[in-house]
Every structure is written in structure tokens, then in C-alpha cells.
Short mmCIF file of C-alpha atoms in Angstrom, two decimals:
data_model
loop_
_atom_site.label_atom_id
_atom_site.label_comp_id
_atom_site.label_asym_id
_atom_site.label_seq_id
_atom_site.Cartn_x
_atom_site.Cartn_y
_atom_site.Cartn_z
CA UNK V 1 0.00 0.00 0.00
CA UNK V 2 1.70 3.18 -1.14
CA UNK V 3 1.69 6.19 1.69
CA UNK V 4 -1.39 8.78 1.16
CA UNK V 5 -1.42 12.30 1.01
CA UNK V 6 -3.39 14.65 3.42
CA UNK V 7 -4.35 17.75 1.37
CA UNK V 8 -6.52 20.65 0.70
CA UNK V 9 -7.27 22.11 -2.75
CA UNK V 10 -8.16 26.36 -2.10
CA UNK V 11 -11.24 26.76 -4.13
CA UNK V 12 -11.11 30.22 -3.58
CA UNK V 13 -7.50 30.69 -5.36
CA UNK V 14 -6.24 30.88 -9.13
CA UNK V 15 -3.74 29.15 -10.71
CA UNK V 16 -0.87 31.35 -10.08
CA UNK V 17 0.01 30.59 -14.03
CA UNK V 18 -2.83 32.99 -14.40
CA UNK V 19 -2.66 35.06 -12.40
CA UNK V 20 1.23 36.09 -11.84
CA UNK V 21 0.94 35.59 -8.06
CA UNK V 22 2.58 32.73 -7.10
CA UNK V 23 1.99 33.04 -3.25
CA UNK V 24 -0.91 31.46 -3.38
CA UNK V 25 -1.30 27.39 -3.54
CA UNK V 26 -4.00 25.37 -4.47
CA UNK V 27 -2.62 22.25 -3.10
CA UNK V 28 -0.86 21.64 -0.02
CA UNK V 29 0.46 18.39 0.58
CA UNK V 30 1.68 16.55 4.04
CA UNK V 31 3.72 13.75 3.25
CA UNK V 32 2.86 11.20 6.46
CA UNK V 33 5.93 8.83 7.90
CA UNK V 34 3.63 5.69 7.18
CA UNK V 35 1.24 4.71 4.98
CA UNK V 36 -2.62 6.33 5.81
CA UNK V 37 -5.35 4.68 5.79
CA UNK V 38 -8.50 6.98 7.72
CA UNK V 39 -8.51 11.10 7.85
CA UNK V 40 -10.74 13.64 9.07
CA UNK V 41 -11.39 17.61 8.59
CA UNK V 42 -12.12 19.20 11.96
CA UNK V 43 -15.20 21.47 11.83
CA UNK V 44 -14.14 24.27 14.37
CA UNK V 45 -14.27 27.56 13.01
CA UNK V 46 -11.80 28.84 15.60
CA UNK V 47 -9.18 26.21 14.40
CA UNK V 48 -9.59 25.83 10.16
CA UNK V 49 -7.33 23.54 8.18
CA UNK V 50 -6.70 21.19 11.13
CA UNK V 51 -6.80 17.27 10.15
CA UNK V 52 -6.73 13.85 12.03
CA UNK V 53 -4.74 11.28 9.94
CA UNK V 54 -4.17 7.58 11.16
CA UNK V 55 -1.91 5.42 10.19
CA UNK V 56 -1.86 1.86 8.60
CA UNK V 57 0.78 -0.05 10.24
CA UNK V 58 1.00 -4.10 10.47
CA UNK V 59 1.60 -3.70 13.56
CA UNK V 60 -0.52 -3.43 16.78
CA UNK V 61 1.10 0.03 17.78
CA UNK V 62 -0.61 2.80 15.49
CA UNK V 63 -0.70 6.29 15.78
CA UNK V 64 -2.69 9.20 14.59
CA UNK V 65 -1.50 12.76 14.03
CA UNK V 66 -3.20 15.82 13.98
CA UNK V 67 -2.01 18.52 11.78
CA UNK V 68 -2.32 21.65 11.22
CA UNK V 69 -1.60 24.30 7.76
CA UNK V 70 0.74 27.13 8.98
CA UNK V 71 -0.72 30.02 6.62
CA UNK V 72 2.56 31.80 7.13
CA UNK V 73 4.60 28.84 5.67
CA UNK V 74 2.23 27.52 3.46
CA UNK V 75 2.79 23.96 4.80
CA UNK V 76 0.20 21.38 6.94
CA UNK V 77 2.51 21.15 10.28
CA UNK V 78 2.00 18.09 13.19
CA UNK V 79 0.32 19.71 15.99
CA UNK V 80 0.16 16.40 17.51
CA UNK V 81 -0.28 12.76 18.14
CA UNK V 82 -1.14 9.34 19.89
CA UNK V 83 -0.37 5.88 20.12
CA UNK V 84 -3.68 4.51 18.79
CA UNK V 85 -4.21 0.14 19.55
CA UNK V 86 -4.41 -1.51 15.41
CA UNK V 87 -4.62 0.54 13.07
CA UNK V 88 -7.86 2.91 12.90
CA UNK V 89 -10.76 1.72 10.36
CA UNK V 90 -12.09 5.28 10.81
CA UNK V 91 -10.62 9.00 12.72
CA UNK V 92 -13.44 11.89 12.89
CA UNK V 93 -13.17 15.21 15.29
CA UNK V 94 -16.65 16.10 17.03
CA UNK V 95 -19.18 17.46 14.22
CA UNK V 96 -18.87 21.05 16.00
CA UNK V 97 -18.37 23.99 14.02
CA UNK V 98 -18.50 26.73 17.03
CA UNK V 99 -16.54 24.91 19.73
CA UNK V 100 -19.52 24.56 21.79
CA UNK V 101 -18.49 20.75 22.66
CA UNK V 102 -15.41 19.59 23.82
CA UNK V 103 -12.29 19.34 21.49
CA UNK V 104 -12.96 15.36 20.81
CA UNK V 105 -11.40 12.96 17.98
CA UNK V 106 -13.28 9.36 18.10
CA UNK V 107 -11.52 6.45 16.57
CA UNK V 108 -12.70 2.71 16.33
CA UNK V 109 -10.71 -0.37 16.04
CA UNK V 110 -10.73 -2.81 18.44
CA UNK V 111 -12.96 -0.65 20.61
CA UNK V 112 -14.69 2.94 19.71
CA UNK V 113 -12.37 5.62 21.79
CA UNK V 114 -12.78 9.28 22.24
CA UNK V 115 -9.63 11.67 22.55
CA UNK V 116 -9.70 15.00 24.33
CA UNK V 117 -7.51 17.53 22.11
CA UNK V 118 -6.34 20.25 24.38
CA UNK V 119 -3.92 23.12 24.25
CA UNK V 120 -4.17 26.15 21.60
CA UNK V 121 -2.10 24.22 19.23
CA UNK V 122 -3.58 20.89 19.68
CA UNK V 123 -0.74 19.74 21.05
CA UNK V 124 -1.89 17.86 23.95
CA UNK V 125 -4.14 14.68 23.42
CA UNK V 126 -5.22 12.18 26.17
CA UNK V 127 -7.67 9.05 26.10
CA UNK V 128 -11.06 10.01 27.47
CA UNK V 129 -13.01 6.78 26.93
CA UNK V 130 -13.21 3.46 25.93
CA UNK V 131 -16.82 2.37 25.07
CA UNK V 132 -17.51 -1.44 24.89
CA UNK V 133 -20.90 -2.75 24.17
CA UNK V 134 -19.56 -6.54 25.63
CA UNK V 135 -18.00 -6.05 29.05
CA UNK V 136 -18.80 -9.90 29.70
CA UNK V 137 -16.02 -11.14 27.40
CA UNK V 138 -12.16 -10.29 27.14
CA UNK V 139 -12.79 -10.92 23.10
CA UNK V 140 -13.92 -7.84 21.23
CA UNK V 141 -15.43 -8.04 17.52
CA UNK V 142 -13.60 -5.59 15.63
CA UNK V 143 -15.34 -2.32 14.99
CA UNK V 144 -15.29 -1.26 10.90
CA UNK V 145 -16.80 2.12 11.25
CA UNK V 146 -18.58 4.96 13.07
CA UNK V 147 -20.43 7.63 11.74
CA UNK V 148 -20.95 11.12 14.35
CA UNK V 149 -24.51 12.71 14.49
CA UNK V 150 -24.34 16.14 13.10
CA UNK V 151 -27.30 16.80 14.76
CA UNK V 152 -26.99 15.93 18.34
CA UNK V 153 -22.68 15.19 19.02
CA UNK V 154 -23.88 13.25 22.04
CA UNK V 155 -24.79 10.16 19.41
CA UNK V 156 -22.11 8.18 17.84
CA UNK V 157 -23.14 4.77 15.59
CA UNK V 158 -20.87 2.12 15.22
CA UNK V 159 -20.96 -0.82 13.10
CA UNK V 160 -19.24 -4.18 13.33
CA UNK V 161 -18.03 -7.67 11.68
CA UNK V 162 -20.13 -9.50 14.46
CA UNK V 163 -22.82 -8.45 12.42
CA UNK V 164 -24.13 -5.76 14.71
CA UNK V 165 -24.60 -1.84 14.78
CA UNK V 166 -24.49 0.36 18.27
CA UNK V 167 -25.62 3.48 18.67
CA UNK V 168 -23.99 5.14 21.49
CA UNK V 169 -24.85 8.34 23.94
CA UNK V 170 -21.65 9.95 25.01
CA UNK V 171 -23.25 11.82 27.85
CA UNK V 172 -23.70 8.87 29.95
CA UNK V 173 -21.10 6.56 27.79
CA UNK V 174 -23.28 3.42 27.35
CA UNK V 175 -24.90 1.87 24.09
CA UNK V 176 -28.51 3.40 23.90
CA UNK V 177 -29.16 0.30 21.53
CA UNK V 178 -27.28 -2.34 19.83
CA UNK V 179 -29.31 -4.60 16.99
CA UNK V 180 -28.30 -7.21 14.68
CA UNK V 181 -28.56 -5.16 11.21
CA UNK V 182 -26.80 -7.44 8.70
CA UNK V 183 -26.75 -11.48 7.66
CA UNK V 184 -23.12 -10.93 7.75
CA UNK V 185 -20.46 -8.07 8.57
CA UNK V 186 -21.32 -4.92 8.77
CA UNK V 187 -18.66 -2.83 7.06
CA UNK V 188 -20.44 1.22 7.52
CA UNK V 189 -22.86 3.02 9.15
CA UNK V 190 -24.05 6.37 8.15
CA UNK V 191 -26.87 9.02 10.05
CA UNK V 192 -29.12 11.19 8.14
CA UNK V 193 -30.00 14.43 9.04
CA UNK V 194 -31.45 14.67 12.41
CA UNK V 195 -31.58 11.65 14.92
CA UNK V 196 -34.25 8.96 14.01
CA UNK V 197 -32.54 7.72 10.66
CA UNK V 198 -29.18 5.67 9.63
CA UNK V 199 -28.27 3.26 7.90
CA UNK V 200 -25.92 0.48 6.93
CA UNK V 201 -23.70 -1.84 4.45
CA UNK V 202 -22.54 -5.05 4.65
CA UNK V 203 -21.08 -8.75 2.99
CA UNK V 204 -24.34 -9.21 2.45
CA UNK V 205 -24.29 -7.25 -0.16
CA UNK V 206 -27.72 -5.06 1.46
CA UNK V 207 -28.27 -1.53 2.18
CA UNK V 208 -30.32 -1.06 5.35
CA UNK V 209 -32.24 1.60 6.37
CA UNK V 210 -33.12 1.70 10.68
CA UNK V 211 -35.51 4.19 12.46
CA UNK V 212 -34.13 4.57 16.09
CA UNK V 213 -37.67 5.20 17.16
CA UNK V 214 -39.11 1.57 16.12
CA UNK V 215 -35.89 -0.86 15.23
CA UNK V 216 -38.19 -3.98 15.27
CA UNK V 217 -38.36 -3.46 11.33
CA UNK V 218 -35.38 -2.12 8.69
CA UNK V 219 -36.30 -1.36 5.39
CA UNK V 220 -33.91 -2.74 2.47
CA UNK V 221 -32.93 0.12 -0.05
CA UNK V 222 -30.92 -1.87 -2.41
CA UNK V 223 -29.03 -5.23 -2.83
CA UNK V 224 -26.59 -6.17 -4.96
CA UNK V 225 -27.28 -9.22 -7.51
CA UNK V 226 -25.75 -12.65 -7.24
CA UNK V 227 -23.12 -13.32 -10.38
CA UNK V 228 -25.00 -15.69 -12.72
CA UNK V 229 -21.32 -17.29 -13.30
CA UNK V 230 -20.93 -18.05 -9.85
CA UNK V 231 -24.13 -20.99 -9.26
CA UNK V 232 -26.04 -18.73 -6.87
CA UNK V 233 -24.61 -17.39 -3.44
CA UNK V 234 -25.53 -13.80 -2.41
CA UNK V 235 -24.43 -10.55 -4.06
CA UNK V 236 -20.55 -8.39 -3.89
CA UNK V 237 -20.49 -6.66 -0.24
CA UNK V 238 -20.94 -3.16 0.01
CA UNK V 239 -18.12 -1.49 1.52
CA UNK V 240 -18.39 2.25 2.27
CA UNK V 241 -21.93 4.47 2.55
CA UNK V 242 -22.21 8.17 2.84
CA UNK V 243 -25.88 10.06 3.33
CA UNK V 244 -26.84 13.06 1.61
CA UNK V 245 -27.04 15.60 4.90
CA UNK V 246 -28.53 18.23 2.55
CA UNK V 247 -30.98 16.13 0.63
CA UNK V 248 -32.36 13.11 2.92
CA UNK V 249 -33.55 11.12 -0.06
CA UNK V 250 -30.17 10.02 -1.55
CA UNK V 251 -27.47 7.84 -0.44
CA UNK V 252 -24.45 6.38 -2.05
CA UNK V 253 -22.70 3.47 -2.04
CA UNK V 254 -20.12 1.02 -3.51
CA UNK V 255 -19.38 -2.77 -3.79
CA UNK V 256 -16.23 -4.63 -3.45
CA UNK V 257 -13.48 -4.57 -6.06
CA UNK V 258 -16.15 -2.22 -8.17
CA UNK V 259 -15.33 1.00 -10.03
CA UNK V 260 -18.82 2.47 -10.01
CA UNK V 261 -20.49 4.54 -6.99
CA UNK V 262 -23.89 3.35 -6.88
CA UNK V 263 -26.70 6.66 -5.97
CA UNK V 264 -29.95 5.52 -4.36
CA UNK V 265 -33.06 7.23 -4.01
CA UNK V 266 -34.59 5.87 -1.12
CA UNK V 267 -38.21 7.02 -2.41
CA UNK V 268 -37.17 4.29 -5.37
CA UNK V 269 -35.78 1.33 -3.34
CA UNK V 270 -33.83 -1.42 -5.29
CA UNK V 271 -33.01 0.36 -8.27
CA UNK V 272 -29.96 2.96 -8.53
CA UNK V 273 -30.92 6.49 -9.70
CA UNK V 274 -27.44 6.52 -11.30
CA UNK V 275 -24.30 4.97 -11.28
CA UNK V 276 -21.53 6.87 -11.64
CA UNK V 277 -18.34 4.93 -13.61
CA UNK V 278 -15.69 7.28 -14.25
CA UNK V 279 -12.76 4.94 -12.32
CA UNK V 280 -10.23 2.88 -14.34
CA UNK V 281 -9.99 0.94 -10.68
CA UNK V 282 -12.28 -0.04 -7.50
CA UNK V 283 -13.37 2.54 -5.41
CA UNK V 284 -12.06 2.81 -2.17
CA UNK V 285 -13.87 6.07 -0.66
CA UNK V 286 -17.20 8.56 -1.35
CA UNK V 287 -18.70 11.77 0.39
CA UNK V 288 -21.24 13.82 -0.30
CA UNK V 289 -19.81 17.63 -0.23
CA UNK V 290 -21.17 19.46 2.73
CA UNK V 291 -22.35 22.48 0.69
CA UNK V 292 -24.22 21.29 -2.00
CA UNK V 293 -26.99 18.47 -2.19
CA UNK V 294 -25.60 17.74 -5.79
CA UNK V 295 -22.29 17.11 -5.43
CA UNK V 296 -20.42 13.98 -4.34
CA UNK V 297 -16.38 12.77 -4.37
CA UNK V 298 -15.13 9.64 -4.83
CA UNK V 299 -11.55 8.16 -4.97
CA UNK V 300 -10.10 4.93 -5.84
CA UNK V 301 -6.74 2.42 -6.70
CA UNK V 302 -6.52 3.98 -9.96
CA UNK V 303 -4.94 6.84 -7.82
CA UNK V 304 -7.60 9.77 -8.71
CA UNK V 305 -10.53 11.75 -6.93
CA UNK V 306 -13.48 12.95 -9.33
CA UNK V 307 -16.35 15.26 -8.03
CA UNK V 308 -19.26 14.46 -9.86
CA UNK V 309 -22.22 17.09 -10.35
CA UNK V 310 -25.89 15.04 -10.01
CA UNK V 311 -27.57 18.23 -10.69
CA UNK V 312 -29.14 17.11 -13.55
CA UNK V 313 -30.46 13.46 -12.27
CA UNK V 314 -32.36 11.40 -13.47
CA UNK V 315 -30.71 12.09 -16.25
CA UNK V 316 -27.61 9.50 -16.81
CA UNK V 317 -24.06 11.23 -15.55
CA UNK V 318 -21.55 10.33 -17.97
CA UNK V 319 -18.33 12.61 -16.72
CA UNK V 320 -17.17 13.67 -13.83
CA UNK V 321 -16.39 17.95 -13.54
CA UNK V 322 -13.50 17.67 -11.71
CA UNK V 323 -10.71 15.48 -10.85
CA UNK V 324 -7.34 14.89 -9.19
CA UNK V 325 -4.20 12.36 -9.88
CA UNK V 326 -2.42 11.31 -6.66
CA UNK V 327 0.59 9.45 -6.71
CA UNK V 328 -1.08 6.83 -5.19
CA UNK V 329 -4.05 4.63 -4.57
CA UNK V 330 -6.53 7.30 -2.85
CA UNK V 331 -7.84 4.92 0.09
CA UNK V 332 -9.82 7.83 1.69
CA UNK V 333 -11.38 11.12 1.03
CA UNK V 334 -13.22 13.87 3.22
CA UNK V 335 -14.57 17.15 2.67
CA UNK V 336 -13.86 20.11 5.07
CA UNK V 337 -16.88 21.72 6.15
#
């Protein structure tokens, strides 16, 4: 696995070719001692530019730095880090734009951990929790995801390869529910706006849609097909899913070892609304941007990130608007807010 790149592209600036100032960048690039595997923007107004990146290490000592773009030097800086247990299957800060809750960075791995960030520069970080749903067992199953309620930080899903999904209240640090969501492992989890809805992928090839309010039922958005060549057996797993925070009817998703991002329509279960195929490679990583209900990025092993514009759905989207070419396979993506 070649090392990843943590960077920003400036919308706002020009190309200085064009413009004759060559102060300004459009990229910045932080070139990690280890390969990367999970990265996060942090939302805090107060603190811009400031990223979470873990590490991917065969090891079971991991770490995850936070850094930081000096404006003056026109470099991302480390502001920080921490040993983290395996390496992490997902990093996100607290989804808090006004500093209003504490400075926290949740991880999951073995277990789903939250990290106090203190200091000015970020500089100090300590352990704050350690949430297990099974205290009755020294054996964890691992955790392949979390996704953070925008709406209410005191929720945090997880989802995991025993098959389950937990939703968590940090106030009192204990699983408000845990339910068996999947046939198989679950690989993500994902909220939608407000605090009833989320949903989840898994091997089994389903998306699920749960209603905290009544989780006696799930309703099945979409399920990948069995491969006629294969003599039956279910359908490719589904891998990552990301939930349109500005329009609550679309999702998006992506199977195994697949080069299209699949876009559902949860008013239209089963069928996609689109299916975007502009990768040479599989997919590795989709988000919907946080501005704009039409816009959504996805990267992949063929080393590039396209933003797609689904303005014009249902028509079919043939071409992407944008794109970038790492020097790598792009394992993850995230927008800053």
C-alpha cells in the first residue's frame, strides 16, 4: 500500500500561471511517515485547516496525528499525536463547528475511543473513553466504522463484523441500543439528518435503512445481484456508505473490487438512480460535499478523486467535472466543512 497524502485544494485561489501571483497554492500536501489509511477535517471555526490522519501499520502500535496548515509557511505542520491500539478503520473530530463541545477525535478499532484535544495548538491529546458494548467477554469483535450525528454530538453509531450496529450516547457513555442489522459483517454506518434515521452496508451485499424510534423493522434500499457465473450465493459486499445531509432522499454506495459509486433514491428502493463509472480501478472512498446536495467525491486504486455534479439526475451522468491524480491509490477522502 503506497503512503497517502493529506491535502486541501483552495477553491477560492487561481492558478498562479494565471494570475502572476505565485503566493498562493492550491494544493498543499503533508507527506505522512507511514502509509494512511482513515482522515478527518475538523469542523471548528476557531481552528480551520486542522486534520486527524491515522496510520496503517501491520503492527498493533498505530498512531494518529493531527495537523495543522501554517498560513505563514504555506505547509500542513504536526500539531500532535497518539499511540492509537491496530490501526484505525475510521478517525473523525466532534461534528462542531462553534466549539460549543469539547475538542474530541473518536476512533474505532478494536474498541470505539474518544480523545480530548487540548492546548491552543492541539498539542496535547489524552484518552477520554473506551466504550464497549460486551463487558462480559475479554474478546472484542472488531469495529469497521462509526459515523458522528451532526445533529446531536452526544450520538455516535458504530458498526461491526459480528454483524451488529451500536448506537452510542456519550453523555452517559453506554450503548442506547445495539441490533443485529446485517446477515453478515457490517462494514459502515451512516446518520441522516437529524436523529431517528441511519443506515448500513454489509457482505451481504444489502443496504439497510433503521428508524431509532421503532428498530423492530429495517427497510432494504438496495441489494446487490448474485453473479450468474458463480451458481447462486448472495451478491458483492458493500463497503463504504455516505448520506446526503442536505438532501435526505439520496445515499451512495459502492461494492467490493467495483469502479462504479452506486446513488440511491430511497423514495425508489432497489433500483440505482445513477451509477456513476468514471474509475479505471475499485473505489475505495465517497462523500457527499457538505455544501451542495448535488455534489459527491469519490476516490479509488486507480490513484484519482473525481467530483461528480448530479444536478441534472435522473438524467444519466456520464463525466465527472472535476478530478485529481495522486501518486497513489486514494484509500480515503473527506470534505472540510
Amino acid at each position: 500500500m503506497n503512503r497517502e497524502e493529506g491535502e486541501h485544494r483552495d477553491s477560492s485561489s487561481t492558478s498562479p500561471a494565471s494570475t502572476g501571483n505565485s503566493s498562493k497554492k492550491e494544493i498543499y500536501t503533508y507527506q505522512a511517515p507511514w502509509s494512511l489509511y482513515s482522515l478527518s477535517w475538523s469542523q471548528r471555526l476557531d481552528k480551520p485547516f486542522r486534520l486527524a490522519l491515522g496510520s496503517f501499520l501491520e503492527d498493533y502500535q498505530n498512531k494518529v496525528y493531527v495537523v495543522q496548515l501554517n498560513e505563514e509557511k504555506g505547509e500542513f505542520v504536526k500539531r500532535g499525536e497518539f499511540k492509537h491500539p491496530y490501526p484505525p478503520t475510521k478517525v473523525m473530530w466532534v461534528p462542531d463547528k462553534n466549539g460549543n463541545q469539547a475538542d474530541l477525535i473518536g476512533t474505532t478499532g478494536d474498541y470505539l475511543r474518544l480523545w480530548s484535544v487540548d492546548g491552543k495548538d492541539s498539542s496535547s491529546i489524552s484518552l477520554k473513553a473506551v466504550l464497549n458494548s460486551n463487558t462480559n467477554s475479554e474478546f472484542c469483535a472488531p469495529l469497521t466504522s462509526f459515523d458522528w450525528n451532526t445533529t446531536d454530538p452526544n450520538l455516535i453509531g458504530t458498526s461491526s463484523i459480528d454483524t451488529t450496529c451500536t448506537i452510542w450516547d456519550l453523555t452517559t457513555q453506554t450503548a442506547k441500543t445495539q441490533l443485529i442489522a446485517h446477515d453478515k459483517e457490517v462494514y459502515d454506518i451512516a446518520f441522516a439528518r437529524g436523529t431517528e434515521l441511519f443506515g448500513s452496508v454489509g457482505a451481504d451485499g444489502s443496504v439497510r435503512m433503521f428508524d431509532i424510534r421503532n428498530l423492530e423493522h429495517s427497510t432494504i434500499i438496495y441489494e446487490t445481484q448474485p453473479d450468474p457465473g458463480t451458481g447462486g450465493g448472495g451478491g458483492s459486499p458493500l463497503l463504504r456508505l455516505s448520506w446526503n445531509k442536505l438532501d435526505d432522499y439520496y445515499l451512495a454506495t459502492f461494492a467490493m473490487d467495483s469502479n462504479k459509486a452506486i446513488i440511491l433514491d430511497i423514495r425508489v428502493p432497489s433500483i440505482p438512480v445513477a451509477e456513476l463509472k468514471g474509475h479505471s480501478a475499485s473505489i475505495n472512498t465517497l462523500g457527499w460535499a457538505p455544501h451542495s446536495s448535488c455534489h459527491i467525491a469519490t476516490g479509488g486504486d486507480d490513484s484519482t478523486a473525481f467530483i461528480w455534479d448530479l444536478g441534472m439526475l435522473p438524467k444519466p451522468i456520464d463525466d465527472p467535472i472535476l478530478s485529481y491524480s495522486a501518486e497513489g491509490e486514494i484509500n480515503q477522502l473527506f470534505w472540510s466543512a
